[in-house]
Amino acid sequence: MPKEKNIRELTPWQKRLHEIIFEADTPSGKAFDIVLLIAIILSVLVVMIESVPEYGEAYKTTFLVIEWSFTILFTIEYALRIMTIRRPFTYILSFYGIVDLLSIIPTYLGLFISGTHTLMVIRTLRLLRVFRILKLGKYLRDAQTLALAIKNSKSKIIVFLGSVMAIVIILGTVMYLIESPESGFTSIPRSIYWAIVTLTTVGYGDIYPSSDLGQFIAAIVMILGYGIIAVPTGIVTNELIVSGTTDRKHKSTQVCQSCAKEGHDPDAIFCKYCGEKLNP
Amino acid sequence: MPKEKNIRELTPWQKRLHEIIFEADTPSGKAFDIVLLIAIILSVLVVMIESVPEYGEAYKTTFLVIEWSFTILFTIEYALRIMTIRRPFTYILSFYGIVDLLSIIPTYLGLFISGTHTLMVIRTLRLLRVFRILKLGKYLRDAQTLALAIKNSKSKIIVFLGSVMAIVIILGTVMYLIESPESGFTSIPRSIYWAIVTLTTVGYGDIYPSSDLGQFIAAIVMILGYGIIAVPTGIVTNELIVSGTTDRKHKSTQVCQSCAKEGHDPDAIFCKYCGEKLNP
Amino acid sequence: MPKEKNIRELTPWQKRLHEIIFEADTPSGKAFDIVLLIAIILSVLVVMIESVPEYGEAYKTTFLVIEWSFTILFTIEYALRIMTIRRPFTYILSFYGIVDLLSIIPTYLGLFISGTHTLMVIRTLRLLRVFRILKLGKYLRDAQTLALAIKNSKSKIIVFLGSVMAIVIILGTVMYLIESPESGFTSIPRSIYWAIVTLTTVGYGDIYPSSDLGQFIAAIVMILGYGIIAVPTGIVTNELIVSGTTDRKHKSTQVCQSCAKEGHDPDAIFCKYCGEKLNP
Amino acid sequence: MPKEKNIRELTPWQKRLHEIIFEADTPSGKAFDIVLLIAIILSVLVVMIESVPEYGEAYKTTFLVIEWSFTILFTIEYALRIMTIRRPFTYILSFYGIVDLLSIIPTYLGLFISGTHTLMVIRTLRLLRVFRILKLGKYLRDAQTLALAIKNSKSKIIVFLGSVMAIVIILGTVMYLIESPESGFTSIPRSIYWAIVTLTTVGYGDIYPSSDLGQFIAAIVMILGYGIIAVPTGIVTNELIVSGTTDRKHKSTQVCQSCAKEGHDPDAIFCKYCGEKLNP
């Protein structure tokens, strides 16, 4: 194996740490993952609770201490990750590398810049780190099946979303003409927002038609939206069934030496068409 | 059969009662179940009506009498269940045993403690007892099919719910930054609550975005939610179809005369296990 | 064919009318159906428009004249139906016979009783008569397929609805305890109403939780409702697929005279297993 | 090929332009499509932004200049389309021909008529032109699959929508009788509007029942709507699966050597049409 740039040899000590930090096969690796998972979830919960006005003000110092503890913990983890990987730069520039960095930087920046409210909130991005841990777990296969089903139906979904966008823009424009600004249809973009709220059956009630004609068109939009939801559902269901069928239908690839017929069950010992013994 | 602890022999009289109370095969057993079913539903209805301020105040005494009648009835039933079962402690500690106890205790506690408003309401848990009765009925098979379909897709559903949680937390955080507290986005947890209300297309309208950017992101969340609903639907539908297919796939009922194995394809001429010609 | 009670012989003139009124095979029968369809829809539209305060007051006499015209027309039709059918009493007591009567009676009763507002509105039941006409049309087969799919999954749907009812009652009770009456949770029935509004993702916004714990539980209800909708969808889709598969898979019922094997395609001339000519 | 009326011969120069404007196979044809796509989307965005009061007033002149630029561009394109096609009148009277005309006319009409607010908005119909461009693209096949699935289930969907309409009208009438006008149920059409808003789970909250009986019926409507949504989903999913299955169902590719017929089952040994032994 030729030595590439940016790839370094790991000492046995680094290899050991790499196994703990990046893999989940060993008991210590599994323990590390669980501790990290809990730390991430706790740190995100802290960000969430801190944002509640009553708590954020009252326990300001407590939150500061907790936040710095997590930041130092994640900083050590980040440093260890860089130290124990063979291609540090590939890691740093990877999706998870950037997420890891983003989850520690805001706290440090808060030292220099005031008004880091926004920065603080970026820390919820830490949540994305959870997926790396789950990726190693037993849910990987199911996540892949779902992701594959969605990926396979991607172009159908784009066609669907494109049609929905066109419907929504034209309907929004029509409602802008029909309804008065007093009902909330003050501009075409806002009317389109209403059309989306209605078509997706969310229906906040912040904007709603008040004229007879407007209500009539709204009723059509609703029934349309009610029917249209069948399309993505049909697409994804179909994909899941197709991929599932392919999975399950593992006929053996054996060909009968006597009658050359295929399609034998995996547990068949003799050809079901001519009775000849199959190759084991 | 060795005698275990806590298992006692039942007298013929107890056996007769056991058949009536725990089984539904005999006419008297069926009659008991129907009477109990009606009693449970009536007693839950009484709890519900009692909570309506107008009625609760006006007919206080009537409700008290009705409530005590039901409590005494259920107490007798509870006592009989304990008396006619061979393992009383297993029953008492079982799910239905606890539910049975919880449905009579609140009324008795009301004698000693005042302000038992909360206790009174626990009585709606009686409703859970309905399921024991239905379990014996003809809907068992269909309930099992549905439960199996949901159980089989459990890990897919966990992956799905996990992704929804992550989306909702990140979207809630983003909206907390964009929208002003005046629109109701006062903290991250409340913004997450909004994201769930929107993504699931419930859309109360108690919190909704008022800024242009907020409405734009909300529109994306809605379309996302509109599409995402396809995923659990696809999962459950697929499971129902798969389990249904397995049920229906009629392998031939032929049994090989030589090796006595079953499971041959309908068009098989020779036994696929031993090569013996199958009975035509 | 023995003569039964209440069955009379029809004169040729009656037979001719019967063909026009009850059937849709002849051109005049088809024309009659179309005229009737238009008359029904127009008369329902009149009832609807009459209920709008502005129009109802202003054109009171016009509506009275129109209403009496339709009533006389439908009365003649009803009389003709009775006169041209061989079992008049069977018709009068049938579902459509009662609907036919209900659609003319309110106007006549209005002559004797004042304050017949409610009676007037019953006239929208005329709409049900549309289904008789459609029943003869080309949509019958598709309606039957849908009805069959729903009928086949009836017991699954009952199990599903039963579970939803139980969930909704228990959740409503819990929310009644947690939330204050100021938020609209004034009684258990009203809290159950809220739970249904939320679980079905309707979300009016007339009642919504305002406490933190209430919003947390509401969020769980929403995600639950979002997932639960997959179940009826899965059930119906599965039924439609199963019934569709059975429809399409019309293998011929022929048995090869030589090898006694079945499962031949409808267009097969020779047995695909032994080459013997099949019975035409 | 006989010469028809309205078909003219194209000069080589016209043929070259035709290839660029109407087709997307050549690099210049593709470039033309992309430029046109961007121009359409930008011009629709301009119409949308212009409708926002703040921007529309402030940058009135800018919008006028932009609008005229797009109009002149699309006019040139429209003229070129007419000049380079062999049947100009067929194009002019076709769907896209009319859309092309409608997207340029409003601006010109604005010169002669004042108060052309409505006319201006018609310009969003330009969006429909996007579909012509996409039609040539790679999404055509998926759009066709979806369109076919919807077309095949058309009569089922009509039956479904008809039933929904009947349910909604009868429910609306019932609620009109039960609920007071103060809750918003002022007329039957408005009550039907409410029924649609509820059945489709949109739930604005502008009209909602306030009486106990009204809320009880509303709860039934919601659960009904929750279940009914399964029907269109089932229909479309079923169609997608059926059309997908037909695609994939691999009949053996064998051709009978004797009668040259195809379509044999994969496990066929003899030709099912002539009884000749098939090639193993």
PDB file of C-alpha atoms in Angstrom, chain A residues 165-177 187-189 191-192, chain D residues 39-51 67 74 99-100 102-107 117-131:
ATOM      1  CA  MET A 165     -45.296  24.513  -6.184  1.00  0.00           C
ATOM      2  CA  ALA A 166     -46.986  25.496  -9.460  1.00  0.00           C
ATOM      3  CA  ILE A 167     -50.479  24.802  -8.042  1.00  0.00           C
ATOM      4  CA  VAL A 168     -49.690  26.787  -4.913  1.00  0.00           C
ATOM      5  CA  ILE A 169     -48.316  29.809  -6.807  1.00  0.00           C
ATOM      6  CA  ILE A 170     -51.268  29.983  -9.210  1.00  0.00           C
ATOM      7  CA  LEU A 171     -53.810  29.447  -6.400  1.00  0.00           C
ATOM      8  CA  GLY A 172     -52.074  32.056  -4.259  1.00  0.00           C
ATOM      9  CA  THR A 173     -52.267  34.551  -7.109  1.00  0.00           C
ATOM     10  CA  VAL A 174     -55.943  33.835  -7.723  1.00  0.00           C
ATOM     11  CA  MET A 175     -56.772  34.264  -4.016  1.00  0.00           C
ATOM     12  CA  TYR A 176     -54.769  37.528  -3.939  1.00  0.00           C
ATOM     13  CA  LEU A 177     -57.103  38.873  -6.626  1.00  0.00           C
ATOM     14  CA  SER A 187     -49.459  40.263  -1.267  1.00  0.00           C
ATOM     15  CA  ILE A 188     -48.927  37.330  -3.612  1.00  0.00           C
ATOM     16  CA  PRO A 189     -46.141  35.770  -1.468  1.00  0.00           C
ATOM     17  CA  SER A 191     -51.299  34.399  -0.456  1.00  0.00           C
ATOM     18  CA  ILE A 192     -48.967  31.618  -1.548  1.00  0.00           C
TER      19      ILE A 192
ATOM     20  CA  ALA D  39     -36.376  34.114 -17.633  1.00  0.00           C
ATOM     21  CA  ILE D  40     -39.810  32.628 -16.838  1.00  0.00           C
ATOM     22  CA  ILE D  41     -39.020  32.004 -13.178  1.00  0.00           C
ATOM     23  CA  LEU D  42     -37.467  35.478 -12.777  1.00  0.00           C
ATOM     24  CA  SER D  43     -40.457  37.152 -14.417  1.00  0.00           C
ATOM     25  CA  VAL D  44     -42.877  35.285 -12.128  1.00  0.00           C
ATOM     26  CA  LEU D  45     -40.765  36.249  -9.099  1.00  0.00           C
ATOM     27  CA  VAL D  46     -40.955  39.881 -10.222  1.00  0.00           C
ATOM     28  CA  VAL D  47     -44.784  39.690 -10.393  1.00  0.00           C
ATOM     29  CA  MET D  48     -44.799  38.220  -6.901  1.00  0.00           C
ATOM     30  CA  ILE D  49     -42.465  40.791  -5.365  1.00  0.00           C
ATOM     31  CA  GLU D  50     -44.265  43.651  -7.144  1.00  0.00           C
ATOM     32  CA  SER D  51     -47.448  42.674  -5.270  1.00  0.00           C
ATOM     33  CA  GLU D  67     -41.522  43.961 -16.833  1.00  0.00           C
ATOM     34  CA  PHE D  74     -41.174  36.800 -24.659  1.00  0.00           C
ATOM     35  CA  VAL D  99     -50.411  30.359 -22.568  1.00  0.00           C
ATOM     36  CA  ASP D 100     -47.563  31.995 -24.503  1.00  0.00           C
ATOM     37  CA  LEU D 102     -51.504  35.246 -22.308  1.00  0.00           C
ATOM     38  CA  SER D 103     -48.092  35.810 -20.788  1.00  0.00           C
ATOM     39  CA  ILE D 104     -47.313  38.797 -23.016  1.00  0.00           C
ATOM     40  CA  ILE D 105     -50.728  40.399 -23.656  1.00  0.00           C
ATOM     41  CA  PRO D 106     -51.378  41.864 -20.150  1.00  0.00           C
ATOM     42  CA  THR D 107     -48.417  44.233 -20.370  1.00  0.00           C
ATOM     43  CA  HIS D 117     -54.138  45.276 -11.557  1.00  0.00           C
ATOM     44  CA  THR D 118     -55.945  42.023 -12.410  1.00  0.00           C
ATOM     45  CA  LEU D 119     -54.330  41.840 -15.833  1.00  0.00           C
ATOM     46  CA  MET D 120     -50.875  42.166 -14.301  1.00  0.00           C
ATOM     47  CA  VAL D 121     -51.463  39.216 -12.091  1.00  0.00           C
ATOM     48  CA  ILE D 122     -52.433  36.999 -15.024  1.00  0.00           C
ATOM     49  CA  ARG D 123     -48.754  37.090 -15.816  1.00  0.00           C
ATOM     50  CA  THR D 124     -48.112  34.393 -13.197  1.00  0.00           C
ATOM     51  CA  LEU D 125     -49.705  32.047 -15.721  1.00  0.00           C
ATOM     52  CA  ARG D 126     -46.279  32.218 -17.380  1.00  0.00           C
ATOM     53  CA  LEU D 127     -45.400  29.594 -14.827  1.00  0.00           C
ATOM     54  CA  LEU D 128     -47.324  27.053 -16.891  1.00  0.00           C
ATOM     55  CA  ARG D 129     -44.720  27.474 -19.602  1.00  0.00           C
ATOM     56  CA  VAL D 130     -42.199  25.821 -17.328  1.00  0.00           C
ATOM     57  CA  PHE D 131     -43.950  22.506 -17.869  1.00  0.00           C
TER      58      PHE D 131
END
